[in-house]
C-alpha positions as a printed NumPy array, in Angstrom:
array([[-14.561,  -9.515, -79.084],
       [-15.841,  -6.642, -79.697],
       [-19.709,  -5.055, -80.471],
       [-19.632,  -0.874, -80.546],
       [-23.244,  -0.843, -81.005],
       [-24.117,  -2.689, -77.653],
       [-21.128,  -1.687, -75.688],
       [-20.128,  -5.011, -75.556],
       [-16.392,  -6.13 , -75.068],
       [-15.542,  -9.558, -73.687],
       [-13.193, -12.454, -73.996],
       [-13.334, -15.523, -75.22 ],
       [-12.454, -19.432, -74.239],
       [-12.853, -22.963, -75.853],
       [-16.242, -24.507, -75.373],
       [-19.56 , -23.7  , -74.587],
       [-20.304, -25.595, -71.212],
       [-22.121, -23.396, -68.244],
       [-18.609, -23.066, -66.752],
       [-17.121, -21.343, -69.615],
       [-20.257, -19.149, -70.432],
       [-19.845, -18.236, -66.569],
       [-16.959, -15.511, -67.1  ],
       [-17.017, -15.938, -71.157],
       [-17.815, -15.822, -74.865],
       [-17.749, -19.675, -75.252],
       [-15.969, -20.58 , -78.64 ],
       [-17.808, -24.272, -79.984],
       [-15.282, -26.388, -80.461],
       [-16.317, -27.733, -83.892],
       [-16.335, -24.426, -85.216],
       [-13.522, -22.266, -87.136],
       [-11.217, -20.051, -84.909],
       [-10.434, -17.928, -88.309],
       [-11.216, -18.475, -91.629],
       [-14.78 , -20.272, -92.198],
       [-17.957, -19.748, -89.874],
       [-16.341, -18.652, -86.317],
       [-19.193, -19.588, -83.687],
       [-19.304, -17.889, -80.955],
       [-22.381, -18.442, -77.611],
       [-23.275, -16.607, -74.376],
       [-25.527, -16.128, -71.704],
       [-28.41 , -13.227, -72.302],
       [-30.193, -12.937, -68.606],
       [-29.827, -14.878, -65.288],
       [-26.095, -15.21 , -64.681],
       [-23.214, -12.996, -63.232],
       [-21.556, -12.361, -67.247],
       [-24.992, -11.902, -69.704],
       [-22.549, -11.122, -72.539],
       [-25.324, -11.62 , -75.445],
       [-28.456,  -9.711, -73.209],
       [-28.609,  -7.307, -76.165],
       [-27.617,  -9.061, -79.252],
       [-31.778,  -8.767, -79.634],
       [-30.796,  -5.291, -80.609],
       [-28.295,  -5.378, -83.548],
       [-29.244,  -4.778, -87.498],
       [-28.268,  -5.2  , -90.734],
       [-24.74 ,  -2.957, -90.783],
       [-23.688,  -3.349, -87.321],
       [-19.962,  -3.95 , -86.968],
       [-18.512,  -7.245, -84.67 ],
       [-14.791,  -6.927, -84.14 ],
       [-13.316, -10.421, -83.259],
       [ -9.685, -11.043, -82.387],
       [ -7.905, -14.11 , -82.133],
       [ -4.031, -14.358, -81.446],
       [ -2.613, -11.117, -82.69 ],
       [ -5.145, -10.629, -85.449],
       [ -8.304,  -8.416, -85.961],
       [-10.902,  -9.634, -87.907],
       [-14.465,  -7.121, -88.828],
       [-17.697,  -7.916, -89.507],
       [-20.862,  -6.743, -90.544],
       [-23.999,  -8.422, -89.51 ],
       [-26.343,  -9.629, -91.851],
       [-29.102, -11.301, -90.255],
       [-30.899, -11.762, -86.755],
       [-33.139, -14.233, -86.505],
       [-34.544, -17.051, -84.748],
       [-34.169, -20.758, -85.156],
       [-35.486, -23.654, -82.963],
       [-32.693, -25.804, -80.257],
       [-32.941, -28.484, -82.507],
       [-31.534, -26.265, -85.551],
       [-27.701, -26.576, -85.837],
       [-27.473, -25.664, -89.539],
       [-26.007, -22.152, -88.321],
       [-22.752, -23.768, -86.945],
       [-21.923, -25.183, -90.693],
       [-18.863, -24.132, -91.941],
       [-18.927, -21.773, -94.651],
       [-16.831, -20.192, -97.429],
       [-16.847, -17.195, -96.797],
       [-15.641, -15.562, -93.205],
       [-18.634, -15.313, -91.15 ],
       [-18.66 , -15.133, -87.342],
       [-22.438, -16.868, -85.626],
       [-23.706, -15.623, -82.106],
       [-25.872, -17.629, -80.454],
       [-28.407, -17.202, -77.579],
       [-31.559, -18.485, -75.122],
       [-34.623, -17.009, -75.648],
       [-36.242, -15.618, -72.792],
       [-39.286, -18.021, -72.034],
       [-38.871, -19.854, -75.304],
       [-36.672, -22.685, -74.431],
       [-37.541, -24.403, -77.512],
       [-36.114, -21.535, -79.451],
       [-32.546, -19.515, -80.159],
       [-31.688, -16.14 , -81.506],
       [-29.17 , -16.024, -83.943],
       [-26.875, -13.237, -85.476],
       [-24.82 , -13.856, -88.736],
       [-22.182, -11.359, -89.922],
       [-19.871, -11.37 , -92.934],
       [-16.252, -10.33 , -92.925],
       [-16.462,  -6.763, -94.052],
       [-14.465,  -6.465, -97.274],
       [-11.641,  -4.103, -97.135]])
């Protein structure tokens, strides 16, 4: 995966356990790998890999590049916003080919920042 915006560029593996999130983007399981709502979670502060530290930062137009198998997949993000733990309604599957970051909250362990980004159209 890929964020120009943030400099970010890191891979990805299955699940989203503190093992995973270690050295990766975790993948949740119950979510798409490619067509439908990809979701997609990482560590922002406190651990060797912080891969989502500045996913606080991207707007409306921002491009995410995913790639899974031998395919390329872009996106532009839509929304970044905050919902609380308890909130899972982001990792519903949708229609249309959107990709769903997901992060802590520094101090606000009740709370999550999400990002939401739409396949660009071609």
């Amino acid at each position: 995966m890929q964020i120009p915006t943030i400099e970010l560029k890191a891979n990805i593996a299955e699940g989203t356990t503190k093992e995973i999130m270690d050295k990766f983007i975790g993948h949740f399981k119950e979510s798409k790998r490619w067509a439908g709502n990809v979701c997609l979670a990482a560590h922002n502060r406190g651990y060797e890999n912080n891969y989502f530290e500045n996913i606080k930062k991207l707007r409306e137009g921002d491009k995410i590049i995913y790639y899974y198998q031998n395919s390329k997949k872009e996106y532009v993000v839509e929304k970044n916003y905050i919902i609380r733990d308890t909130d899972l309604s982001c990792l519903k599957d949708t229609n249309d080919n959107t990709i769903t970051l997901i992060t802590c909250i520094e101090n606000e362990k009740h709370y999550r920042r999400c990002v939401k980004a739409v396949e660009k159209q071609k």
